[in-house]
XYZ file of C-alpha atoms in Angstrom:
639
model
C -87.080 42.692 125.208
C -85.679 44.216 122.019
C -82.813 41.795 122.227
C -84.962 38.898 123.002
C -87.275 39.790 120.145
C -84.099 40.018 117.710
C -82.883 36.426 118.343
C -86.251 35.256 117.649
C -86.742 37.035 114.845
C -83.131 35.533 113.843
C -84.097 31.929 114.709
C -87.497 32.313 112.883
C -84.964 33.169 109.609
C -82.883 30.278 109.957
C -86.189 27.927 110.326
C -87.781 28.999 107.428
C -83.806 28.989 105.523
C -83.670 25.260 107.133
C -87.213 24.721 105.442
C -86.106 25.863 102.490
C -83.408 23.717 101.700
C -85.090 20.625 102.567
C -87.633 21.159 100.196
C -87.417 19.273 97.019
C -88.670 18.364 93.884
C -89.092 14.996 92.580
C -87.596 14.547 89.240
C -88.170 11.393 86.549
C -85.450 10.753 84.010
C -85.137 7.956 81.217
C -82.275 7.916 78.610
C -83.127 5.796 75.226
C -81.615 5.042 71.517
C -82.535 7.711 69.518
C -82.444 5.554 66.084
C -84.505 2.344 68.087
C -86.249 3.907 71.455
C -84.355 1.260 73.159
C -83.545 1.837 77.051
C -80.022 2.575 77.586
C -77.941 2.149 80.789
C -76.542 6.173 81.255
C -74.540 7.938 83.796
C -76.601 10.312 84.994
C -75.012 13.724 86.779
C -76.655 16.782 87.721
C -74.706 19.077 89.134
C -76.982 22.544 91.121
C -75.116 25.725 89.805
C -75.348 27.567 92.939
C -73.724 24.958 95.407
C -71.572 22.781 93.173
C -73.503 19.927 95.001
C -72.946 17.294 92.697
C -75.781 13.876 92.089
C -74.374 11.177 90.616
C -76.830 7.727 89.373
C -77.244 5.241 86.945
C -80.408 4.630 85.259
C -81.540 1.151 85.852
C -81.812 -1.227 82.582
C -85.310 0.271 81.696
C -83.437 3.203 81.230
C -85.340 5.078 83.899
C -83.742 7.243 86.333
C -85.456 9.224 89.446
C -84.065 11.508 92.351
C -85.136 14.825 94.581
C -83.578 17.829 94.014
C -83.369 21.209 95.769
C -84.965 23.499 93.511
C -82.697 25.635 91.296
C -80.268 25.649 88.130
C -78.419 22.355 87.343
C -76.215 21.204 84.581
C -77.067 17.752 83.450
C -74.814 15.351 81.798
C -75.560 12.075 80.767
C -73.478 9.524 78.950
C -73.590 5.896 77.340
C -70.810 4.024 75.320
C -71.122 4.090 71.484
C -73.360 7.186 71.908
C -72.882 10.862 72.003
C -72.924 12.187 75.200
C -75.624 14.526 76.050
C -75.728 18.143 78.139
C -78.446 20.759 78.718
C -79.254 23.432 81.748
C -82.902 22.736 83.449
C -84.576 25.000 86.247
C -85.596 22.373 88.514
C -88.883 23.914 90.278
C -92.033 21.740 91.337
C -93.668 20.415 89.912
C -91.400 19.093 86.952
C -92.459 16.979 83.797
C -90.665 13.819 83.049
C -87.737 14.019 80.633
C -86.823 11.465 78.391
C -83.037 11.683 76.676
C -82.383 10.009 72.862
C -78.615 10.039 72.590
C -77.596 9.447 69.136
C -75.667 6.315 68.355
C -72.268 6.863 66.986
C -72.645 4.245 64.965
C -76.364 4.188 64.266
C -77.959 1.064 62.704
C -77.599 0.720 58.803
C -81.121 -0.109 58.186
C -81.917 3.753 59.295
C -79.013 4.615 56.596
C -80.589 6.580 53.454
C -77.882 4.831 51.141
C -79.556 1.501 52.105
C -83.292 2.740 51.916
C -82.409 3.739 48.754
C -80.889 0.366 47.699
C -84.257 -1.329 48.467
C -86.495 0.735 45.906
C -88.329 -0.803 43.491
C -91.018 0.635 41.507
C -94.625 0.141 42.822
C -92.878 -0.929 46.047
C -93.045 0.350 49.445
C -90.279 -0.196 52.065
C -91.478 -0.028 56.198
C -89.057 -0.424 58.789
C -89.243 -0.670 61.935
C -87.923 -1.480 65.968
C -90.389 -2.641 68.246
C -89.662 -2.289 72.031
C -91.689 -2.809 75.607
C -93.366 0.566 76.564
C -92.236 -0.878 80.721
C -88.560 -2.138 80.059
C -87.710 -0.347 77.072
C -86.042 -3.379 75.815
C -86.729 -5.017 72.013
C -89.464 -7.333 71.521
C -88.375 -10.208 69.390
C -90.745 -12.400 67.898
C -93.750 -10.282 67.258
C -95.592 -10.709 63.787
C -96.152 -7.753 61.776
C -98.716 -7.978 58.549
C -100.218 -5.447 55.993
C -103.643 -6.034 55.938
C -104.148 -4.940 52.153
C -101.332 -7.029 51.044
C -100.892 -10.190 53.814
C -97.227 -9.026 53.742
C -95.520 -10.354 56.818
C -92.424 -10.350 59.065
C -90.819 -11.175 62.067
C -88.751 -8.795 64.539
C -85.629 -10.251 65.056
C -83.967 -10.062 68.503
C -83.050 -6.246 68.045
C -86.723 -6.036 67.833
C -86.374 -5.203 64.126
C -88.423 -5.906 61.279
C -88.123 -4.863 57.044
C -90.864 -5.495 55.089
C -90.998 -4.561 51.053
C -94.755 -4.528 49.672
C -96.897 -3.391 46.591
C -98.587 -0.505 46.880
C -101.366 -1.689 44.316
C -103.557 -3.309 46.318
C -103.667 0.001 48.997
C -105.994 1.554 46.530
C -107.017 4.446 49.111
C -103.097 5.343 49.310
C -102.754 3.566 52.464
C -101.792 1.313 54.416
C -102.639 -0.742 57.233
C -99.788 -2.964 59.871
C -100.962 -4.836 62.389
C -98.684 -5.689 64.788
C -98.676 -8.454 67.352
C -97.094 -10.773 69.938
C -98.153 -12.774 73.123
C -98.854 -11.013 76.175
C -99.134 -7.523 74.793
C -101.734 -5.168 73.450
C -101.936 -5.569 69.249
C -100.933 -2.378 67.034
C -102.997 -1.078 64.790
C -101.059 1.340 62.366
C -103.648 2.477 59.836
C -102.941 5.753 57.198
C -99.776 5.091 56.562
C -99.169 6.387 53.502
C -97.316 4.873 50.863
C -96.196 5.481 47.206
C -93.757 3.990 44.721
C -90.438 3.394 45.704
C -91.237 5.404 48.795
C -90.179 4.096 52.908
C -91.258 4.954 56.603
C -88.393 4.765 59.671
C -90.626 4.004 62.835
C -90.243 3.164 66.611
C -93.022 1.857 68.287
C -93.478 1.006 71.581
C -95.927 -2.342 72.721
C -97.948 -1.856 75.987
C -98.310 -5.253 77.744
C -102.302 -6.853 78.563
C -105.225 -7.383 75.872
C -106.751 -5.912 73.531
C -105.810 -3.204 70.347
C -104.208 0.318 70.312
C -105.343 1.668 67.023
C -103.036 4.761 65.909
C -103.796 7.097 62.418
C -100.205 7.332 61.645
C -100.907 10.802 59.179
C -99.272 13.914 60.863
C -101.790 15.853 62.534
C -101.080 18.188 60.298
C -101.652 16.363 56.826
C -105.242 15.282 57.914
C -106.452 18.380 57.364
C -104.067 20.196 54.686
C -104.682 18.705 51.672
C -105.690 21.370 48.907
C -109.443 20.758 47.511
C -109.810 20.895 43.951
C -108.852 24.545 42.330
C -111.856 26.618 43.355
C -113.322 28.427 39.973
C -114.543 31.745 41.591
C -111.316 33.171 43.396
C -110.852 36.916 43.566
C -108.430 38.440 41.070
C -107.011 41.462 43.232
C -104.421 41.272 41.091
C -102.889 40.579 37.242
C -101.191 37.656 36.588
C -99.944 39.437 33.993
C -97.834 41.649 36.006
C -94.204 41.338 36.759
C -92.883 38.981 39.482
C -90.901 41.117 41.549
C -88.179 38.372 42.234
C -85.202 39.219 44.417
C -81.875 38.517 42.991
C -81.196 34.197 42.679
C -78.324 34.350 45.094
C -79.979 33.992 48.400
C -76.844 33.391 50.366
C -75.497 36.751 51.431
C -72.867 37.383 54.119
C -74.597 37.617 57.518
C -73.717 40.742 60.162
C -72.838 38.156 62.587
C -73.446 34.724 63.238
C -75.985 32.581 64.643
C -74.783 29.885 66.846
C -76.305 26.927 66.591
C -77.537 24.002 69.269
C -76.482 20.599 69.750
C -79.977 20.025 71.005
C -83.366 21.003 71.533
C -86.364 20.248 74.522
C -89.469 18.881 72.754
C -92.582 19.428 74.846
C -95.051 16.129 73.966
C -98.783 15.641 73.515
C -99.396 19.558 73.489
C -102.493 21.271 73.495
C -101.386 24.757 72.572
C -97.639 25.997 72.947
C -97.152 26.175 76.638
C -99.354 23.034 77.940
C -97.567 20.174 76.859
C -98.925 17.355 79.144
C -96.799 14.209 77.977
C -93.566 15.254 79.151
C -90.440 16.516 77.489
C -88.264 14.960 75.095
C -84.414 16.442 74.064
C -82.928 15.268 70.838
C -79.804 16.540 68.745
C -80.755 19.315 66.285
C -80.412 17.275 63.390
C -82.748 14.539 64.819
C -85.533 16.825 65.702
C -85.684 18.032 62.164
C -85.808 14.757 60.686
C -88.814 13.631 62.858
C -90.114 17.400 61.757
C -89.829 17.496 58.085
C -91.669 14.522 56.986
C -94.698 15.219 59.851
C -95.090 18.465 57.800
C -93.764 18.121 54.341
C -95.064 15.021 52.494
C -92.126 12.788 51.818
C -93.955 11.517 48.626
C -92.825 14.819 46.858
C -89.057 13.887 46.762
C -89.827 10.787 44.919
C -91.015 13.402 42.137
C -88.238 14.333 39.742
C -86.911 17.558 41.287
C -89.034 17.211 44.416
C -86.266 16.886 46.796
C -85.518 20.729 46.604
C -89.181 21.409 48.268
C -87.486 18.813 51.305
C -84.750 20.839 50.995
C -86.206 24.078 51.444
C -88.607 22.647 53.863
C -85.437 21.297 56.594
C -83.967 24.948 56.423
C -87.486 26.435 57.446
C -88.007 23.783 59.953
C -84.046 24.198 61.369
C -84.762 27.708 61.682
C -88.504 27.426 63.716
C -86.888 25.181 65.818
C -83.329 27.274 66.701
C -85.855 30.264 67.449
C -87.197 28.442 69.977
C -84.113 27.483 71.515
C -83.100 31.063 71.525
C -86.522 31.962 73.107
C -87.932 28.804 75.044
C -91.698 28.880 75.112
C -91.380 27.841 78.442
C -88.499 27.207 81.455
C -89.023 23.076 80.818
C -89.086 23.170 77.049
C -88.198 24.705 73.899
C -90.607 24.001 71.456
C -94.113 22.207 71.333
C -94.647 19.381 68.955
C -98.154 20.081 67.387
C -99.452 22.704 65.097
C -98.867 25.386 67.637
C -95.528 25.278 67.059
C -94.285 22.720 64.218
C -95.383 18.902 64.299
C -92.850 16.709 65.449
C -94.189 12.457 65.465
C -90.541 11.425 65.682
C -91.564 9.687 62.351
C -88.887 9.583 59.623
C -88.199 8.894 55.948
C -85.601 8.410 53.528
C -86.238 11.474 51.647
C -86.725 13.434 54.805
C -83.365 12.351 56.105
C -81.161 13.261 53.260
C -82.804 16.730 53.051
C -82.223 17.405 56.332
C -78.629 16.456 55.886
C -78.003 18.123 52.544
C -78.945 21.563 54.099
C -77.000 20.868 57.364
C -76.548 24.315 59.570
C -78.558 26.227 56.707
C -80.833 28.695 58.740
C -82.661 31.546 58.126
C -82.258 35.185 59.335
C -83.744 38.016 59.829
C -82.737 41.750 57.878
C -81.810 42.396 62.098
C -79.621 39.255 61.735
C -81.489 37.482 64.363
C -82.775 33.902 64.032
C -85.808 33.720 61.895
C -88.927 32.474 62.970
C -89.938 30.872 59.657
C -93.284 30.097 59.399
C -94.947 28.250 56.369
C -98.382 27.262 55.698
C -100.025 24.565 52.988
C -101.517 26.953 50.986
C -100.973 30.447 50.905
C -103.071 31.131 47.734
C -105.465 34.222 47.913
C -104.904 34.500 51.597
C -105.182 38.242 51.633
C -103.304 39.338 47.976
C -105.466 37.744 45.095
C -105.684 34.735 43.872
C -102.127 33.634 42.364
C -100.087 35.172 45.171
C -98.941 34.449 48.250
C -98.544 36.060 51.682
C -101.171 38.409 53.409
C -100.701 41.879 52.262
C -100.147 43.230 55.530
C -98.399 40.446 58.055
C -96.265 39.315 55.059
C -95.450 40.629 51.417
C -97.556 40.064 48.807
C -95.765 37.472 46.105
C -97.141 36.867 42.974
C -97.332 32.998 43.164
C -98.458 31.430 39.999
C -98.061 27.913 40.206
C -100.629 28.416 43.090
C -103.396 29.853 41.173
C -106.582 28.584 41.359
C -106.161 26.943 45.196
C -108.239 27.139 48.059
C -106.260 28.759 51.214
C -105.359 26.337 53.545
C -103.434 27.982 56.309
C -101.780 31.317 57.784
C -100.463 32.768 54.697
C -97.026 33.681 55.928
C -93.892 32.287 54.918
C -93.539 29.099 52.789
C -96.346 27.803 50.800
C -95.407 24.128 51.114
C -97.439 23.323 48.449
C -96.437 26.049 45.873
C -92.810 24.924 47.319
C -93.590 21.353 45.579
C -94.746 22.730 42.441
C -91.894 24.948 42.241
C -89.358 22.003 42.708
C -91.299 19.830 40.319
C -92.767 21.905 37.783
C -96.122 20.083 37.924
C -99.441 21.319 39.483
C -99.288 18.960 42.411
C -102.870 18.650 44.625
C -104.202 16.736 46.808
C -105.390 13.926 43.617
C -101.997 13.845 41.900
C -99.882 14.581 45.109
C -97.033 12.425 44.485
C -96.919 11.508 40.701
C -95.549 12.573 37.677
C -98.923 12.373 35.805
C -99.873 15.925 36.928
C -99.540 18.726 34.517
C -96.655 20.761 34.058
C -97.946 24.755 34.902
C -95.276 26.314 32.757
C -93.356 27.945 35.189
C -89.997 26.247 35.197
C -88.589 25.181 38.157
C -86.200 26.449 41.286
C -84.061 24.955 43.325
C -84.407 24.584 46.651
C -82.010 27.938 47.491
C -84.490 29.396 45.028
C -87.570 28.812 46.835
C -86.417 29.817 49.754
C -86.098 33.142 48.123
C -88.887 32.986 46.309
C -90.605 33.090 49.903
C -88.518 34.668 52.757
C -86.429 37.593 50.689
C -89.585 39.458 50.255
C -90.052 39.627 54.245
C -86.006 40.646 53.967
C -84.796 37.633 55.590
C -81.805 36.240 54.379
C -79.548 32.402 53.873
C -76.883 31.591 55.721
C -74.995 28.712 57.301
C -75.072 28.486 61.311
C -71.635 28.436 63.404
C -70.971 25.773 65.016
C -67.532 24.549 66.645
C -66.006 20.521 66.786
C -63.361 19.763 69.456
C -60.858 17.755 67.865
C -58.487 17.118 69.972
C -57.432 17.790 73.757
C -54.004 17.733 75.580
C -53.359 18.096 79.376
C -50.570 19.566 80.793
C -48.575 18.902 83.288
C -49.074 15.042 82.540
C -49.287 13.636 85.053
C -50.493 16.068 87.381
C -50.168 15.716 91.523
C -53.351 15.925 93.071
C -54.292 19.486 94.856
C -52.404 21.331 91.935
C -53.686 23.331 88.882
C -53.171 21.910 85.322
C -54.078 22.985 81.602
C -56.571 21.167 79.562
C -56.324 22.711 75.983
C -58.658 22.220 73.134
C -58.409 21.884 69.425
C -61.301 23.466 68.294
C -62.681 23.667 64.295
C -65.010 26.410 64.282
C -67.231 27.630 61.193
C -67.159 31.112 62.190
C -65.649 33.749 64.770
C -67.975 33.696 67.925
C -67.456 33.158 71.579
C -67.736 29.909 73.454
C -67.252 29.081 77.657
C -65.110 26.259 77.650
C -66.240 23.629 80.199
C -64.233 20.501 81.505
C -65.261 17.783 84.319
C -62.914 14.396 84.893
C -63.582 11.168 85.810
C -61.997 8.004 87.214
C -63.157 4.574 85.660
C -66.749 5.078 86.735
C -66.619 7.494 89.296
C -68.468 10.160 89.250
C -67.612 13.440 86.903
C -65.447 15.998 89.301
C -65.897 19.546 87.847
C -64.300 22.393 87.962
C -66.874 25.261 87.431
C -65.245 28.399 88.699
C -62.538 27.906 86.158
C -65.055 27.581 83.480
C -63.258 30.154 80.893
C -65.266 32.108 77.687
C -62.942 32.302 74.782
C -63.295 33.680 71.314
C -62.897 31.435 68.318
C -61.612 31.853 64.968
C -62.693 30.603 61.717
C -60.620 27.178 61.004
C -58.848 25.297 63.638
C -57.088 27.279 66.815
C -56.304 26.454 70.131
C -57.708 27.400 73.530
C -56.732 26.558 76.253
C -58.594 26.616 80.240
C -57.173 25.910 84.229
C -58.490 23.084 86.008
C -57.643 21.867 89.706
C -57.448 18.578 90.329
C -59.085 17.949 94.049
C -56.665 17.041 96.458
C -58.814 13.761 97.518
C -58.608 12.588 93.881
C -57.763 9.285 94.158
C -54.539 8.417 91.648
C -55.171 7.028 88.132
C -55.503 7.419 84.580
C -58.815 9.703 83.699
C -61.405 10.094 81.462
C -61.933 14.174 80.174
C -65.399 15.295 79.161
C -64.764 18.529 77.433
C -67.680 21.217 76.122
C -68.519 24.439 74.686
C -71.351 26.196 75.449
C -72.620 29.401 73.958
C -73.587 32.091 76.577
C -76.858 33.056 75.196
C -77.326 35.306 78.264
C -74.034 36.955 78.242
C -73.168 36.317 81.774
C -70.223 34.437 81.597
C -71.052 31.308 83.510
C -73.016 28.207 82.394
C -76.542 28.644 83.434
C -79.821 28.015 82.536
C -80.525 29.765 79.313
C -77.300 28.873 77.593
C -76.630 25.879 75.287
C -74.443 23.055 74.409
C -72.519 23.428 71.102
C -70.227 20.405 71.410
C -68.833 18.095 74.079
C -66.551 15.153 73.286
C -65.092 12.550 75.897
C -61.436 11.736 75.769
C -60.761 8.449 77.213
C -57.789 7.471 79.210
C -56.495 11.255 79.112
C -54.856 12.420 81.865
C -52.462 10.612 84.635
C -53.310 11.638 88.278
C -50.548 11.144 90.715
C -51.037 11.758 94.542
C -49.643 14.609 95.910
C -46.581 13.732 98.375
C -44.041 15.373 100.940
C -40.997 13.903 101.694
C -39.268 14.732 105.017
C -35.912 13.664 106.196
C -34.493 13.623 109.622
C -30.928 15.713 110.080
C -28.206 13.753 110.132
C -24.681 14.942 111.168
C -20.915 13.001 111.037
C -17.274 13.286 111.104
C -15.179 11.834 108.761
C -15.052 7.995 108.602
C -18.056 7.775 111.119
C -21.469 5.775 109.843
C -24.403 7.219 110.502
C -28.343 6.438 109.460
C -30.198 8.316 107.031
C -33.916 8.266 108.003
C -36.896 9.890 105.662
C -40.477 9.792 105.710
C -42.876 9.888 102.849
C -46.132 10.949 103.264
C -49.732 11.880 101.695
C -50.178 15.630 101.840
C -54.258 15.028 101.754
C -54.020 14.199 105.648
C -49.971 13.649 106.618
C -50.807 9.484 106.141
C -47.210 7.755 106.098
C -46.830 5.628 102.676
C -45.292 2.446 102.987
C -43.602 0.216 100.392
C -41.984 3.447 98.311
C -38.478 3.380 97.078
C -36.490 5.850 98.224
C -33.053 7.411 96.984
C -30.539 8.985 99.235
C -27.506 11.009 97.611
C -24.762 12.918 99.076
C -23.012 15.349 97.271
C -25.135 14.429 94.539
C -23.818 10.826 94.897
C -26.181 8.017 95.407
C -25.590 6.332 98.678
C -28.377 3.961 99.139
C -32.317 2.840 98.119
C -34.560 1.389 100.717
């Protein structure tokens, strides 16, 4: 009975095990142009971390891609030509959110270009651009008629599904604007609050849903409806004396940092989210640099750079919003995303400017750390006046220094208190009482305080709090070189990297191959952790090439990932620093034995040499091969 009971119990196991593995979770991909939203065509691989079990597809023209997995890790990898490939970790459990993927162009389209934004301004002039596409296909619309209602303005969207327009700003007497958009067979866009100021731009991509009617959409940041600073308030507290000595921390905000913070390629945006961990529209995973610059200008107003001197609040404003969003990376709010994309977290509309742009790229890798050398958490608010230490200073008094803030004084609070005053970080950069009535002009008054560079105000905020201004590492493979080339198939070779790193830190270098458009063959248990050095070394990694690799010339997607878990394999939790494809890489030869029957003579006799080549994969004879016969070294004869 005890026996009996045993294999039951033993069968029960491998039911439920059976169960198990056939359970799985749907899972809805779609891979677009991060500069347009167009749909791209990308090879799609995810690859479970526990099995190896590799799934290989295409997403079809609309850019969509969908499959059931087994739940657990995976590695995805998807790649385009002319974009940068793109690589995260994902816990596949049910249910899962759609993910949509915006690989950057290599080349990306000059109209997005700051240098040509910047070519376009005129004074009183506003510059929108735009790329319209189908919300179902993902592809451009061409043809569709785009107008300014204050102006009559009006253009046409080429066949990228592009349009420019250049317009005065007089007539938009409220300080906005309003676009209609529309074209046969779909739903017309209504774009109203844009804003717009003199020699000022917007970047958009907008999506048209097919049928009748109008989508109306108030294109102000969720956060700008409701930060603007009321007029100066005349019956604010004074806790404290203006007249008393700023306690400023020394101008050089860029000391050496214990150790350094790696940065991310990219970043998971959750969408539509009502608080940080309910994010109901999906998830969205963009480059670093690409998530900032739909960041800054959602919670900076872009307005301010067009200010002499108001670039440096831009400035200041990227490094805070790089450094929110790394902190999330380092600690996801949830397994499916990073970050949120409203006011819980930082607002991110994808929407981008000119100004925004360059100030993002002018502070590239600047981040902010903690006095522990950890990643900072930067918060800012619109106005920290009076929001806990008097009016003229910033900061709460007890969840962040007091700083005597004077360009501030007089203003309502509007916010949190902690961090950045985005609005004293204008006024600093401009040296003009900016509010909410003279936002974005050089007719407000000057408050006397001088002015401070964008390095400044960061100081001016975040020393206080002991945090501290550094550059990020980050690593660039430059080059790669395979050894033995060519390499027999079923035998071990050496794929070594060029790498240009920033700083010393330790990366797992990861490899997979690829034949024409086969599918990517991996190599995980020799994925190898190295330590880099500052400047350019070499490191180098085994790889086997499968014995049933078919012969060729292949493709060799190298990365780096930074083991954020310390565990020495690639698994969810860690992220991509850099991964570059090098075409046409490596030769692949099939693996062969040659066997030859003996052969024995006397002197003067003839006899027949006889050999057989074969596959070593499965013994298969090969026909048609040349081969050399020598005796004594001497060639005798090629058949």
């Amino acid at each position: 009975m005890r026996y009996w009971k045993g294999i039951a119990c033993l069968l029960a196991t491998l039911w439920m095990g059976a169960l198990a593995l056939a359970q799985t979770v749907p899972l809805s991909l779609r891979f677009h142009d991060s500069a347009t939203g167009r749909a791209l065509v990308a090879e799609v691989q995810l690859t479970h971390l526990s099995t190896q079990t590799v799934y290989a597809l295409r997403s079809a023209l609309d850019g969509r891609a969908e499959l059931n997995l087994p739940e657990g890790e995976y590695l995805l990898t998807a790649t385009c030509e002319g974009y940068q490939p793109v690589s995260i970790t994902m816990q596949v459990d049910a249910p899962m959110p759609p993910y949509r993927f915006y690989l950057d162009p290599v080349d990306p389209p000059l109209e997005t270009r700051t240098e040509f934004l910047w070519s376009l301004r005129k004074p009183n002039q506003m510059v929108v651009v735009g790329w319209l596409t189908d919300a179902l296909t993902g592809q451009p619309i061409e043809g569709a008629r785009v107008r300014v209602l204050e102006t009559g303005t009006l253009a046409t969207s080429d066949a990228r599904g592009f349009f420019l327009m250049q317009f005065p700003i007089a007539p938009c007497k409220t300080g906005y604007a309003t676009l209609l958009i529309e074209q046969a067979g779909y739903r017309t866009r209504r774009l109203e609050k844009i804003q717009v100021w003199s020699e000022g731009d917007w970047i958009y991509r907008l999506i048209l849903n097919s049928g009748v009617g109008q989508d109306a959409t108030d294109m102000r940041s969720p956060r700008h409806r409701h930060d603007e600073p009321q007029a100066p308030c005349t019956d604010c507290p004074q806790d404290k004396s203006l007249n008393e000595p700023e306690a400023e921390p020394p101008s050089d905000f860029a000391p050496a940092a214990p150790a350094p913070i790696v940065l991310p390629k990219y970043i998971r945006v959750g969408r539509n989210c009502t608080s940080r961990t309910n994010c109901p529209g999906g998830v969205e995973v963009y480059t670093i640099d690409t998530y900032c610059k739909g960041v800054i200008t959602s919670e900076w107003y872009a307005c301010w750079g067009n200010v002499p001197g108001g670039m440096d609040s831009l400035r200041a404003g990227a490094v805070a919003v790089r450094s929110y969003g790394v902190s999330f990376v380092y600690t996801p709010a949830t397994s499916t995303y990073d970050i949120c994309d409203s006011t819980s977290c930082q607002v991110f509309t994808g929407n981008q400017t000119s100004n925004g742009n360059a100030a993002v790229d002018a502070t590239t890798r600047f981040v902010l750390l903690t006095s522990s050398g950890g990643i900072a958490r930067s918060e800012y608010s619109a106005e920290n006046n009076n929001a806990g230490c008097g009016n003229g200073y910033s900061g709460t008094g007890s969840s962040w220094p007091c700083i005597a803030d004077p360009v501030c004084t007089g203003f309502a609070t509007n916010g949190h208190g902690r961090g950045m005053c985005q609005w004293g970080s204008a006024r600093w950069a401009t040296g003009r009482r900016l509010s909410s009535s003279q936002a974005c002009t050089t007719n407000a008054p000057q408050h006397g305080y001088g002015t401070k560079n964008w390095q400044e105000i960061l100081n001016h905020y975040y020393a206080p709090a002991g945090y501290q201004l550094v550059q990020g590492a980050v690593a660039t493979i430059t080059n790669l070189t395979a050894s033995p080339n060519p390499i027999t198939t079923g035998s071990t070779g050496s794929l070594n990297y060029s790498i240009n790193a920033t700083h010393d830190f330790s990366v797992i270098l990861g490899a997979s191959v690829r034949l024409g458009t086969d599918s990517w063959i991996s190599d995980t248990p020799r994925d190898l952790k190295v330590n880099l050095l500052e400047g350019t070394t070499t490191r180098s990694r085994q790889f086997l090439m499968p014995s049933n690799a078919s012969p060729g010339t292949y493709d060799v997607q190298t990365a780096l990932w930074f083991d954020r878990n310390n565990s020495n394999t690639i698994n969810t939790g860690d992220f991509l620093v850099d991964d570059r494809i090098f075409t046409a890489s490596w030769q692949v030869r099939r693996a062969t034995t040659l066997s030859m029957n003996p052969a024995t003579a006397r002197r003067g006799q003839t006899v027949v040499l006889s050999a057989t080549l074969r596959q070593s994969l499965d013994n298969t004879a090969l026909p048609n091969k040349p081969i050399a016969f020598r005796v004594n070294n001497q060639l005798v004869g090629t058949v």
